[in-house]
Amino acid sequence: MRRRTFLKTALKATAVTAAGTAAFAALSRKPVQAAPGTAVPSTSFPDDFLWGVSTSSYQIEGAVAEDGRAPSVWDTFSHSYGRIANGDTGDVACDHYHRYAEDVDLMARAGMKAYRFSIAWPRVMPQGTGAVNAKGLDFYDRLTDTLLAKGIQPWPCLFHWDLPQALQDRGGWTNRDIAGWFTDYALAVTARLGDRAKHWVMLNEPSVVAIFGHGTGGHAPGLTGRETCLKAIHHQNLAQGTALAALRKAGGRNWQLGTVLSLQPSWPVGGLDSNYPASLMWDAVWNRSCLDPLFKGRFPELLEADFARIAKPDDLARINQPVDFLGVNYYSRMHQQPDLQGLFGTGYGSAPEGTRKTGMDWPVEPDGLSEILAELQEKYGNPPVYVTENGADYPDSIGPSGRVEDRDRIAYLRDHLLAAAKSIDEGCNLKGYMAWTLLDNFEWSEGYRRHFGLVQVDRKTMARTPKASYDWYASVIRNNAVPLA
């Protein structure tokens, strides 16, 4: 079915609500019992399905000036007046640097088998290039060993937004030399941890880094402009491809190499023909600008002329590297309409009437995840996929037990997991799911006022208290199945 026809047809559907859970249940073809003696039906997953959780270094580690770590662009940005809600910073975050063993215990108690964390580039290479800081790598050594001792696979991500400020001072992602800088850093980290860590993620959400950090200015390093945004996208793609080739040579067949993209279907607001070109353009920027060079060795058609001004003749060949897996971060669709003031002439509009919203006012659209997985199956060769982020912010509601009873988050996770199970039934090569996120953390420009965690963190004492969603997710992992209600 042509994309335009699909979009116009799909937009006529009723938004997923509480009643939509039953619709997902009806679409699933694998009903089982959640546990012996219960009457709650559930949907099962393949026996080898991998369950885990994801975090990122700047959002949880803290210890920003300890053991030789130098500032990142997010240290600079968060200490700039008015950039972050309530003036929050990641200086302490969740103090994971000192409390990692406790956090690994939380993962193990829930039965998680994978942990996608990120390496802080300025902790390992304070100047971004040159000398490696042994104390910085020592932390990730300890973390890796602790994970393995608990039966949890380490999935290190080499870059999750905290670029060394020293490299930003040299142009950062707008300087094509960063492809070599990133590769040298990747080789240094994998040389230390690669005897134990076997799954390596290159980048997290390069299009988001480019759009918000280099296009609209709402994220670090706070740059703006269409050309700057496109350079950041292209140079991240180039760095990723260069590192993939180098690591493939260094690690042989011992490592599984991949990357993580934020993939969000782009729909025209209201299904209107007049909004359709805007949805296509935003789809090209957000999704295709990273997908197409990696998997197809070409730029998306709508941006081909733009990237041609930036790229050198052999760049696409360097970017178009094989990957062993693709990580997909999914939260909602993007509803687009023309906006002359927008970075690419587009802007966000309303989701269909009746669509549920999270605490951040993001639409709750689990079927958008199925849409993304189906497109990877049909248009990109059905690569092995792991959902590496999926979760929601909701206000904390303390129940009689004294802990957070986050029923909205449970409903969000359940509906998305049911959508994932449906996609597996339909032939999508989905291999695992990692919830976002373990702890209530530093949520970028939103500071600490947003809560995505399965575990509450007391901002004064750093005490960890599992929420109802933590126990619910642990039950899903234990049963390898999602209850339908």
GROMACS .gro file of C-alpha atoms in nm:
model
  485
    1MET     CA    1   0.000   0.000   0.000
    2ARG     CA    2   0.138   0.342  -0.089
    3ARG     CA    3   0.235   0.551   0.216
    4ARG     CA    4  -0.012   0.829   0.130
    5THR     CA    5  -0.304   0.588   0.105
    6PHE     CA    6  -0.198   0.416   0.425
    7LEU     CA    7  -0.179   0.741   0.618
    8LYS     CA    8  -0.515   0.870   0.499
    9THR     CA    9  -0.678   0.539   0.584
   10ALA     CA   10  -0.508   0.500   0.921
   11LEU     CA   11  -0.598   0.849   1.034
   12LYS     CA   12  -0.964   0.757   1.018
   13ALA     CA   13  -0.909   0.498   1.291
   14THR     CA   14  -1.009   0.569   1.648
   15ALA     CA   15  -0.715   0.664   1.873
   16VAL     CA   16  -0.600   0.396   2.116
   17THR     CA   17  -0.777   0.438   2.450
   18ALA     CA   18  -0.845   0.204   2.738
   19ALA     CA   19  -1.082   0.023   2.507
   20GLY     CA   20  -0.796  -0.005   2.260
   21THR     CA   21  -0.626  -0.254   2.490
   22ALA     CA   22  -0.897  -0.504   2.404
   23ALA     CA   23  -0.837  -0.436   2.036
   24PHE     CA   24  -0.470  -0.520   2.076
   25ALA     CA   25  -0.562  -0.834   2.264
   26ALA     CA   26  -0.789  -0.944   1.982
   27LEU     CA   27  -0.507  -0.895   1.731
   28SER     CA   28  -0.267  -1.112   1.926
   29ARG     CA   29  -0.251  -1.476   1.825
   30LYS     CA   30  -0.073  -1.620   2.127
   31PRO     CA   31  -0.300  -1.612   2.434
   32VAL     CA   32  -0.163  -1.794   2.736
   33GLN     CA   33  -0.220  -1.782   3.111
   34ALA     CA   34  -0.010  -1.526   3.300
   35ALA     CA   35   0.054  -1.770   3.586
   36PRO     CA   36  -0.081  -2.102   3.707
   37GLY     CA   37  -0.414  -2.072   3.881
   38THR     CA   38  -0.504  -1.730   3.743
   39ALA     CA   39  -0.769  -1.638   3.493
   40VAL     CA   40  -0.591  -1.335   3.344
   41PRO     CA   41  -0.510  -1.401   2.977
   42SER     CA   42  -0.182  -1.276   2.841
   43THR     CA   43   0.029  -1.260   2.527
   44SER     CA   44   0.356  -1.450   2.527
   45PHE     CA   45   0.692  -1.371   2.364
   46PRO     CA   46   0.952  -1.598   2.202
   47ASP     CA   47   1.157  -1.801   2.447
   48ASP     CA   48   1.478  -1.613   2.359
   49PHE     CA   49   1.323  -1.266   2.381
   50LEU     CA   50   1.559  -1.030   2.564
   51TRP     CA   51   1.419  -0.813   2.845
   52GLY     CA   52   1.608  -0.519   2.987
   53VAL     CA   53   1.626  -0.149   3.061
   54SER     CA   54   1.810   0.157   2.928
   55THR     CA   55   1.974   0.463   3.085
   56SER     CA   56   2.228   0.726   2.980
   57SER     CA   57   2.542   0.855   3.146
   58TYR     CA   58   2.467   1.225   3.193
   59GLN     CA   59   2.114   1.154   3.306
   60ILE     CA   60   2.210   0.928   3.598
   61GLU     CA   61   2.583   0.917   3.675
   62GLY     CA   62   2.657   1.248   3.847
   63ALA     CA   63   3.019   1.276   3.969
   64VAL     CA   64   3.082   1.524   3.690
   65ALA     CA   65   3.418   1.640   3.824
   66GLU     CA   66   3.547   1.315   3.979
   67ASP     CA   67   3.832   1.088   3.872
   68GLY     CA   68   3.942   1.303   3.582
   69ARG     CA   69   3.611   1.358   3.405
   70ALA     CA   70   3.601   1.685   3.209
   71PRO     CA   71   3.291   1.888   3.117
   72SER     CA   72   3.053   1.781   2.843
   73VAL     CA   73   2.830   2.005   2.635
   74TRP     CA   74   2.548   1.920   2.873
   75ASP     CA   75   2.747   2.042   3.173
   76THR     CA   76   2.798   2.372   2.992
   77PHE     CA   77   2.439   2.391   2.871
   78SER     CA   78   2.278   2.304   3.204
   79HIS     CA   79   2.486   2.566   3.384
   80SER     CA   80   2.375   2.834   3.137
   81TYR     CA   81   2.099   3.047   3.287
   82GLY     CA   82   1.747   2.964   3.173
   83ARG     CA   83   1.831   2.656   2.970
   84ILE     CA   84   1.694   2.388   3.207
   85ALA     CA   85   1.368   2.383   3.401
   86ASN     CA   86   1.416   2.495   3.762
   87GLY     CA   87   1.786   2.551   3.695
   88ASP     CA   88   1.853   2.178   3.735
   89THR     CA   89   2.183   2.020   3.631
   90GLY     CA   90   2.327   1.669   3.602
   91ASP     CA   91   2.598   1.738   3.860
   92VAL     CA   92   2.460   1.472   4.094
   93ALA     CA   93   2.179   1.323   3.883
   94CYS     CA   94   2.102   0.982   4.041
   95ASP     CA   95   2.456   0.935   4.177
   96HIS     CA   96   2.479   0.615   3.975
   97TYR     CA   97   2.859   0.658   3.968
   98HIS     CA   98   2.865   0.567   4.337
   99ARG     CA   99   2.544   0.363   4.361
  100TYR     CA  100   2.572   0.149   4.049
  101ALA     CA  101   2.585  -0.178   4.248
  102GLU     CA  102   2.251  -0.095   4.410
  103ASP     CA  103   2.105  -0.015   4.070
  104VAL     CA  104   2.232  -0.340   3.920
  105ASP     CA  105   2.069  -0.522   4.211
  106LEU     CA  106   1.738  -0.356   4.117
  107MET     CA  107   1.776  -0.486   3.763
  108ALA     CA  108   1.861  -0.834   3.881
  109ARG     CA  109   1.565  -0.845   4.123
  110ALA     CA  110   1.335  -0.769   3.833
  111GLY     CA  111   1.489  -1.046   3.623
  112MET     CA  112   1.632  -0.813   3.359
  113LYS     CA  113   1.886  -0.975   3.128
  114ALA     CA  114   2.021  -0.669   2.944
  115TYR     CA  115   2.130  -0.319   3.044
  116ARG     CA  116   2.188  -0.056   2.779
  117PHE     CA  117   2.395   0.216   2.941
  118SER     CA  118   2.613   0.482   2.782
  119ILE     CA  119   2.981   0.558   2.819
  120ALA     CA  120   3.059   0.920   2.904
  121TRP     CA  121   3.310   1.028   2.641
  122PRO     CA  122   3.448   1.310   2.863
  123ARG     CA  123   3.503   1.058   3.144
  124VAL     CA  124   3.712   0.834   2.919
  125MET     CA  125   3.884   1.099   2.703
  126PRO     CA  126   3.857   1.430   2.888
  127GLN     CA  127   3.982   1.628   2.588
  128GLY     CA  128   3.787   1.416   2.342
  129THR     CA  129   4.106   1.295   2.173
  130GLY     CA  130   4.448   1.186   2.287
  131ALA     CA  131   4.513   1.052   2.634
  132VAL     CA  132   4.273   0.797   2.780
  133ASN     CA  133   4.169   0.849   3.141
  134ALA     CA  134   4.221   0.511   3.306
  135LYS     CA  135   4.009   0.602   3.611
  136GLY     CA  136   3.716   0.678   3.385
  137LEU     CA  137   3.736   0.338   3.220
  138ASP     CA  138   3.780   0.178   3.563
  139PHE     CA  139   3.421   0.275   3.646
  140TYR     CA  140   3.283   0.101   3.337
  141ASP     CA  141   3.506  -0.197   3.415
  142ARG     CA  142   3.343  -0.228   3.757
  143LEU     CA  143   2.996  -0.178   3.614
  144THR     CA  144   3.050  -0.442   3.344
  145ASP     CA  145   3.181  -0.699   3.591
  146THR     CA  146   2.894  -0.631   3.832
  147LEU     CA  147   2.639  -0.679   3.555
  148LEU     CA  148   2.791  -1.005   3.438
  149ALA     CA  149   2.804  -1.137   3.793
  150LYS     CA  150   2.428  -1.086   3.810
  151GLY     CA  151   2.361  -1.253   3.474
  152ILE     CA  152   2.288  -0.925   3.292
  153GLN     CA  153   2.429  -0.854   2.947
  154PRO     CA  154   2.609  -0.519   2.922
  155TRP     CA  155   2.503  -0.317   2.616
  156PRO     CA  156   2.731  -0.012   2.615
  157CYS     CA  157   2.636   0.284   2.398
  158LEU     CA  158   2.935   0.491   2.292
  159PHE     CA  159   2.755   0.823   2.257
  160HIS     CA  160   2.435   0.937   2.426
  161TRP     CA  161   2.455   1.313   2.379
  162ASP     CA  162   2.732   1.415   2.627
  163LEU     CA  163   3.000   1.526   2.382
  164PRO     CA  164   3.320   1.652   2.547
  165GLN     CA  165   3.312   2.031   2.562
  166ALA     CA  166   3.671   2.029   2.438
  167LEU     CA  167   3.549   1.880   2.109
  168GLN     CA  168   3.259   2.125   2.087
  169ASP     CA  169   3.519   2.399   2.107
  170ARG     CA  170   3.666   2.249   1.788
  171GLY     CA  171   3.332   2.243   1.608
  172GLY     CA  172   3.183   1.925   1.753
  173TRP     CA  173   2.943   1.749   1.518
  174THR     CA  174   2.970   2.030   1.261
  175ASN     CA  175   3.337   1.935   1.201
  176ARG     CA  176   3.377   1.628   0.980
  177ASP     CA  177   3.704   1.545   1.157
  178ILE     CA  178   3.485   1.413   1.438
  179ALA     CA  179   3.444   1.088   1.243
  180GLY     CA  180   3.807   1.009   1.324
  181TRP     CA  181   3.783   1.140   1.680
  182PHE     CA  182   3.483   0.920   1.752
  183THR     CA  183   3.648   0.614   1.599
  184ASP     CA  184   3.962   0.655   1.809
  185TYR     CA  185   3.746   0.686   2.121
  186ALA     CA  186   3.539   0.380   2.022
  187LEU     CA  187   3.852   0.172   1.973
  188ALA     CA  188   3.988   0.279   2.311
  189VAL     CA  189   3.668   0.184   2.496
  190THR     CA  190   3.616  -0.149   2.321
  191ALA     CA  191   3.981  -0.243   2.373
  192ARG     CA  192   3.923  -0.218   2.748
  193LEU     CA  193   3.573  -0.367   2.778
  194GLY     CA  194   3.535  -0.575   2.464
  195ASP     CA  195   3.660  -0.896   2.621
  196ARG     CA  196   3.336  -0.899   2.826
  197ALA     CA  197   3.088  -0.664   2.658
  198LYS     CA  198   2.974  -0.821   2.331
  199HIS     CA  199   2.694  -0.586   2.220
  200TRP     CA  200   2.803  -0.237   2.116
  201VAL     CA  201   2.579   0.057   2.028
  202MET     CA  202   2.745   0.337   1.829
  203LEU     CA  203   2.509   0.634   1.874
  204ASN     CA  204   2.183   0.717   2.043
  205GLU     CA  205   1.930   0.912   1.834
  206PRO     CA  206   2.157   1.111   1.600
  207SER     CA  207   1.863   1.290   1.439
  208VAL     CA  208   1.746   1.414   1.779
  209VAL     CA  209   2.094   1.541   1.866
  210ALA     CA  210   2.101   1.725   1.536
  211ILE     CA  211   1.747   1.867   1.539
  212PHE     CA  212   1.724   1.985   1.899
  213GLY     CA  213   2.092   2.047   1.968
  214HIS     CA  214   2.198   2.197   1.636
  215GLY     CA  215   1.873   2.306   1.470
  216THR     CA  216   1.628   2.451   1.719
  217GLY     CA  217   1.873   2.509   2.005
  218GLY     CA  218   1.664   2.357   2.283
  219HIS     CA  219   1.928   2.097   2.371
  220ALA     CA  220   2.305   2.114   2.410
  221PRO     CA  221   2.510   2.260   2.254
  222GLY     CA  222   2.230   2.508   2.176
  223LEU     CA  223   2.308   2.576   1.809
  224THR     CA  224   2.045   2.673   1.552
  225GLY     CA  225   1.990   2.661   1.177
  226ARG     CA  226   1.901   2.419   0.900
  227GLU     CA  227   2.257   2.386   0.765
  228THR     CA  228   2.404   2.327   1.110
  229CYS     CA  229   2.140   2.061   1.175
  230LEU     CA  230   2.215   1.878   0.851
  231LYS     CA  231   2.590   1.887   0.914
  232ALA     CA  232   2.535   1.733   1.257
  233ILE     CA  233   2.322   1.455   1.108
  234HIS     CA  234   2.570   1.379   0.833
  235HIS     CA  235   2.879   1.383   1.050
  236GLN     CA  236   2.718   1.156   1.308
  237ASN     CA  237   2.628   0.915   1.028
  238LEU     CA  238   2.985   0.938   0.900
  239ALA     CA  239   3.134   0.882   1.246
  240GLN     CA  240   2.905   0.585   1.300
  241GLY     CA  241   3.003   0.421   0.971
  242THR     CA  242   3.373   0.485   1.023
  243ALA     CA  243   3.362   0.338   1.372
  244LEU     CA  244   3.155   0.038   1.262
  245ALA     CA  245   3.416  -0.050   0.999
  246ALA     CA  246   3.703  -0.009   1.244
  247LEU     CA  247   3.536  -0.210   1.519
  248ARG     CA  248   3.434  -0.483   1.276
  249LYS     CA  249   3.800  -0.520   1.188
  250ALA     CA  250   3.917  -0.503   1.549
  251GLY     CA  251   3.656  -0.732   1.700
  252GLY     CA  252   3.608  -0.980   1.420
  253ARG     CA  253   3.303  -1.195   1.491
  254ASN     CA  254   3.322  -1.153   1.867
  255TRP     CA  255   3.099  -0.845   1.885
  256GLN     CA  256   2.746  -0.761   1.786
  257LEU     CA  257   2.759  -0.407   1.647
  258GLY     CA  258   2.463  -0.177   1.597
  259THR     CA  259   2.320   0.166   1.660
  260VAL     CA  260   2.005   0.327   1.801
  261LEU     CA  261   1.765   0.553   1.612
  262SER     CA  262   1.456   0.738   1.727
  263LEU     CA  263   1.190   0.632   1.477
  264GLN     CA  264   0.854   0.807   1.500
  265PRO     CA  265   0.596   0.787   1.218
  266SER     CA  266   0.516   1.130   1.075
  267TRP     CA  267   0.147   1.187   0.999
  268PRO     CA  268  -0.032   1.487   0.848
  269VAL     CA  269  -0.242   1.668   1.106
  270GLY     CA  270  -0.606   1.575   1.060
  271GLY     CA  271  -0.522   1.356   0.760
  272LEU     CA  272  -0.547   1.667   0.541
  273ASP     CA  273  -0.386   1.665   0.198
  274SER     CA  274  -0.257   2.016   0.268
  275ASN     CA  275  -0.054   1.879   0.560
  276TYR     CA  276   0.081   1.576   0.379
  277PRO     CA  277   0.395   1.742   0.227
  278ALA     CA  278   0.493   1.866   0.572
  279SER     CA  279   0.461   1.515   0.716
  280LEU     CA  280   0.681   1.376   0.439
  281MET     CA  281   0.949   1.641   0.490
  282TRP     CA  282   0.961   1.584   0.865
  283ASP     CA  283   0.974   1.209   0.807
  284ALA     CA  284   1.277   1.265   0.583
  285VAL     CA  285   1.451   1.475   0.848
  286TRP     CA  286   1.370   1.271   1.158
  287ASN     CA  287   1.368   0.915   1.020
  288ARG     CA  288   1.510   0.879   0.669
  289SER     CA  289   1.817   1.100   0.715
  290CYS     CA  290   1.967   0.826   0.932
  291LEU     CA  291   1.789   0.513   0.806
  292ASP     CA  292   1.850   0.556   0.434
  293PRO     CA  293   2.227   0.624   0.438
  294LEU     CA  294   2.283   0.333   0.678
  295PHE     CA  295   2.065   0.069   0.513
  296LYS     CA  296   2.037   0.188   0.153
  297GLY     CA  297   2.351   0.389   0.095
  298ARG     CA  298   2.160   0.697  -0.020
  299PHE     CA  299   2.016   1.019   0.112
  300PRO     CA  300   1.640   1.065   0.139
  301GLU     CA  301   1.512   1.220  -0.183
  302LEU     CA  302   1.366   1.530  -0.020
  303LEU     CA  303   1.703   1.616   0.136
  304GLU     CA  304   1.937   1.487  -0.132
  305ALA     CA  305   2.038   1.830  -0.258
  306ASP     CA  306   2.099   1.954   0.098
  307PHE     CA  307   2.327   1.666   0.191
  308ALA     CA  308   2.507   1.684  -0.144
  309ARG     CA  309   2.641   2.024  -0.043
  310ILE     CA  310   2.789   1.873   0.275
  311ALA     CA  311   2.903   1.524   0.175
  312LYS     CA  312   3.216   1.413  -0.005
  313PRO     CA  313   3.198   1.155  -0.286
  314ASP     CA  314   3.281   0.847  -0.078
  315ASP     CA  315   3.082   0.940   0.233
  316LEU     CA  316   2.780   0.722   0.159
  317ALA     CA  317   3.001   0.418   0.110
  318ARG     CA  318   3.159   0.485   0.449
  319ILE     CA  319   2.819   0.521   0.615
  320ASN     CA  320   2.654   0.220   0.450
  321GLN     CA  321   2.798  -0.042   0.687
  322PRO     CA  322   2.636  -0.370   0.792
  323VAL     CA  323   2.488  -0.380   1.142
  324ASP     CA  324   2.408  -0.683   1.352
  325PHE     CA  325   2.107  -0.511   1.507
  326LEU     CA  326   1.913  -0.187   1.507
  327GLY     CA  327   1.792  -0.028   1.828
  328VAL     CA  328   1.461   0.155   1.797
  329ASN     CA  329   1.350   0.422   2.043
  330TYR     CA  330   0.977   0.481   2.014
  331TYR     CA  331   0.746   0.710   2.211
  332SER     CA  332   0.471   0.838   1.980
  333ARG     CA  333   0.391   0.955   1.630
  334MET     CA  334   0.472   1.307   1.510
  335HIS     CA  335   0.172   1.500   1.375
  336GLN     CA  336   0.293   1.758   1.126
  337GLN     CA  337   0.159   2.060   0.941
  338PRO     CA  338   0.317   2.347   0.744
  339ASP     CA  339   0.495   2.612   0.952
  340LEU     CA  340   0.694   2.880   0.771
  341GLN     CA  341   0.891   2.944   1.091
  342GLY     CA  342   0.985   2.578   1.130
  343LEU     CA  343   1.337   2.453   1.070
  344PHE     CA  344   1.224   2.267   0.757
  345GLY     CA  345   0.894   2.446   0.699
  346THR     CA  346   0.701   2.209   0.922
  347GLY     CA  347   0.563   2.213   1.275
  348TYR     CA  348   0.392   1.993   1.530
  349GLY     CA  349   0.013   1.982   1.549
  350SER     CA  350  -0.252   1.792   1.739
  351ALA     CA  351  -0.298   1.417   1.741
  352PRO     CA  352  -0.645   1.285   1.651
  353GLU     CA  353  -0.916   1.387   1.895
  354GLY     CA  354  -0.949   1.147   2.187
  355THR     CA  355  -0.585   1.037   2.186
  356ARG     CA  356  -0.451   0.980   2.536
  357LYS     CA  357  -0.153   1.193   2.646
  358THR     CA  358   0.140   1.139   2.881
  359GLY     CA  359   0.248   1.387   3.146
  360MET     CA  360   0.463   1.559   2.881
  361ASP     CA  361   0.158   1.588   2.656
  362TRP     CA  362   0.298   1.328   2.416
  363PRO     CA  363   0.033   1.121   2.234
  364VAL     CA  364  -0.006   0.760   2.345
  365GLU     CA  365  -0.009   0.567   2.016
  366PRO     CA  366   0.110   0.209   2.057
  367ASP     CA  367   0.012   0.117   1.702
  368GLY     CA  368   0.278   0.363   1.583
  369LEU     CA  369   0.536   0.115   1.712
  370SER     CA  370   0.380  -0.157   1.497
  371GLU     CA  371   0.390   0.083   1.204
  372ILE     CA  372   0.763   0.142   1.248
  373LEU     CA  373   0.844  -0.228   1.285
  374ALA     CA  374   0.639  -0.314   0.977
  375GLU     CA  375   0.825  -0.054   0.774
  376LEU     CA  376   1.161  -0.192   0.883
  377GLN     CA  377   1.039  -0.534   0.776
  378GLU     CA  378   0.906  -0.424   0.438
  379LYS     CA  379   1.152  -0.153   0.332
  380TYR     CA  380   1.478  -0.212   0.519
  381GLY     CA  381   1.536  -0.586   0.498
  382ASN     CA  382   1.378  -0.682   0.833
  383PRO     CA  383   1.697  -0.640   1.040
  384PRO     CA  384   1.719  -0.777   1.394
  385VAL     CA  385   1.555  -0.505   1.606
  386TYR     CA  386   1.554  -0.429   1.976
  387VAL     CA  387   1.324  -0.167   2.123
  388THR     CA  388   1.591   0.019   2.319
  389GLU     CA  389   1.369   0.293   2.463
  390ASN     CA  390   0.998   0.304   2.533
  391GLY     CA  391   0.832   0.461   2.833
  392ALA     CA  392   0.636   0.759   2.959
  393ASP     CA  393   0.638   1.048   3.202
  394TYR     CA  394   0.346   1.067   3.441
  395PRO     CA  395   0.303   1.261   3.767
  396ASP     CA  396   0.382   1.048   4.069
  397SER     CA  397   0.082   0.939   4.274
  398ILE     CA  398   0.167   0.795   4.614
  399GLY     CA  399  -0.066   0.513   4.714
  400PRO     CA  400  -0.160   0.376   5.060
  401SER     CA  401   0.154   0.162   5.057
  402GLY     CA  402   0.370   0.476   5.049
  403ARG     CA  403   0.506   0.409   4.701
  404VAL     CA  404   0.416   0.535   4.355
  405GLU     CA  405   0.112   0.355   4.211
  406ASP     CA  406   0.175   0.447   3.846
  407ARG     CA  407  -0.115   0.276   3.672
  408ASP     CA  408  -0.093   0.508   3.372
  409ARG     CA  409   0.264   0.400   3.309
  410ILE     CA  410   0.169   0.034   3.340
  411ALA     CA  411  -0.108   0.085   3.084
  412TYR     CA  412   0.136   0.260   2.851
  413LEU     CA  413   0.394  -0.019   2.875
  414ARG     CA  414   0.130  -0.292   2.842
  415ASP     CA  415  -0.021  -0.143   2.527
  416HIS     CA  416   0.318  -0.098   2.361
  417LEU     CA  417   0.426  -0.450   2.449
  418LEU     CA  418   0.104  -0.585   2.304
  419ALA     CA  419   0.178  -0.392   1.988
  420ALA     CA  420   0.528  -0.541   1.986
  421ALA     CA  421   0.389  -0.894   2.026
  422LYS     CA  422   0.151  -0.834   1.738
  423SER     CA  423   0.443  -0.723   1.520
  424ILE     CA  424   0.639  -1.038   1.603
  425ASP     CA  425   0.337  -1.247   1.504
  426GLU     CA  426   0.335  -1.064   1.171
  427GLY     CA  427   0.697  -1.150   1.096
  428CYS     CA  428   0.887  -0.849   1.229
  429ASN     CA  429   1.233  -0.943   1.350
  430LEU     CA  430   1.196  -0.800   1.700
  431LYS     CA  431   1.439  -0.962   1.943
  432GLY     CA  432   1.405  -0.770   2.267
  433TYR     CA  433   1.270  -0.478   2.466
  434MET     CA  434   1.446  -0.237   2.702
  435ALA     CA  435   1.220  -0.006   2.898
  436TRP     CA  436   1.299   0.361   2.942
  437THR     CA  437   1.403   0.392   3.213
  438LEU     CA  438   1.524   0.240   3.540
  439LEU     CA  439   1.536   0.556   3.753
  440ASP     CA  440   1.367   0.893   3.764
  441ASN     CA  441   1.654   1.093   3.620
  442PHE     CA  442   1.772   1.422   3.472
  443GLU     CA  443   1.536   1.460   3.178
  444TRP     CA  444   1.745   1.700   2.968
  445SER     CA  445   1.585   2.044   2.933
  446GLU     CA  446   1.300   1.931   3.160
  447GLY     CA  447   1.535   1.873   3.452
  448TYR     CA  448   1.395   1.657   3.733
  449ARG     CA  449   1.031   1.755   3.699
  450ARG     CA  450   0.962   1.465   3.459
  451HIS     CA  451   0.946   1.105   3.578
  452PHE     CA  452   1.006   0.818   3.337
  453GLY     CA  453   1.153   0.574   3.589
  454LEU     CA  454   1.034   0.238   3.711
  455VAL     CA  455   1.206   0.338   4.034
  456GLN     CA  456   1.154   0.663   4.225
  457VAL     CA  457   1.464   0.851   4.341
  458ASP     CA  458   1.448   1.080   4.643
  459ARG     CA  459   1.626   1.398   4.533
  460LYS     CA  460   1.765   1.463   4.881
  461THR     CA  461   1.871   1.119   4.999
  462MET     CA  462   1.905   0.936   4.664
  463ALA     CA  463   1.701   0.652   4.813
  464ARG     CA  464   1.553   0.422   4.549
  465THR     CA  465   1.191   0.307   4.584
  466PRO     CA  466   1.047   0.072   4.319
  467LYS     CA  467   0.712   0.182   4.177
  468ALA     CA  468   0.416  -0.040   4.093
  469SER     CA  469   0.540  -0.041   3.732
  470TYR     CA  470   0.868  -0.199   3.845
  471ASP     CA  471   0.683  -0.495   3.995
  472TRP     CA  472   0.456  -0.516   3.691
  473TYR     CA  473   0.752  -0.523   3.453
  474ALA     CA  474   0.926  -0.783   3.669
  475SER     CA  475   0.614  -1.001   3.638
  476VAL     CA  476   0.618  -0.960   3.259
  477ILE     CA  477   0.981  -1.070   3.250
  478ARG     CA  478   0.920  -1.362   3.484
  479ASN     CA  479   0.629  -1.490   3.275
  480ASN     CA  480   0.772  -1.382   2.940
  481ALA     CA  481   0.420  -1.261   2.873
  482VAL     CA  482   0.210  -0.945   2.894
  483PRO     CA  483  -0.128  -0.955   3.069
  484LEU     CA  484  -0.410  -0.816   2.860
  485ALA     CA  485  -0.556  -0.624   3.153
   0.00000   0.00000   0.00000
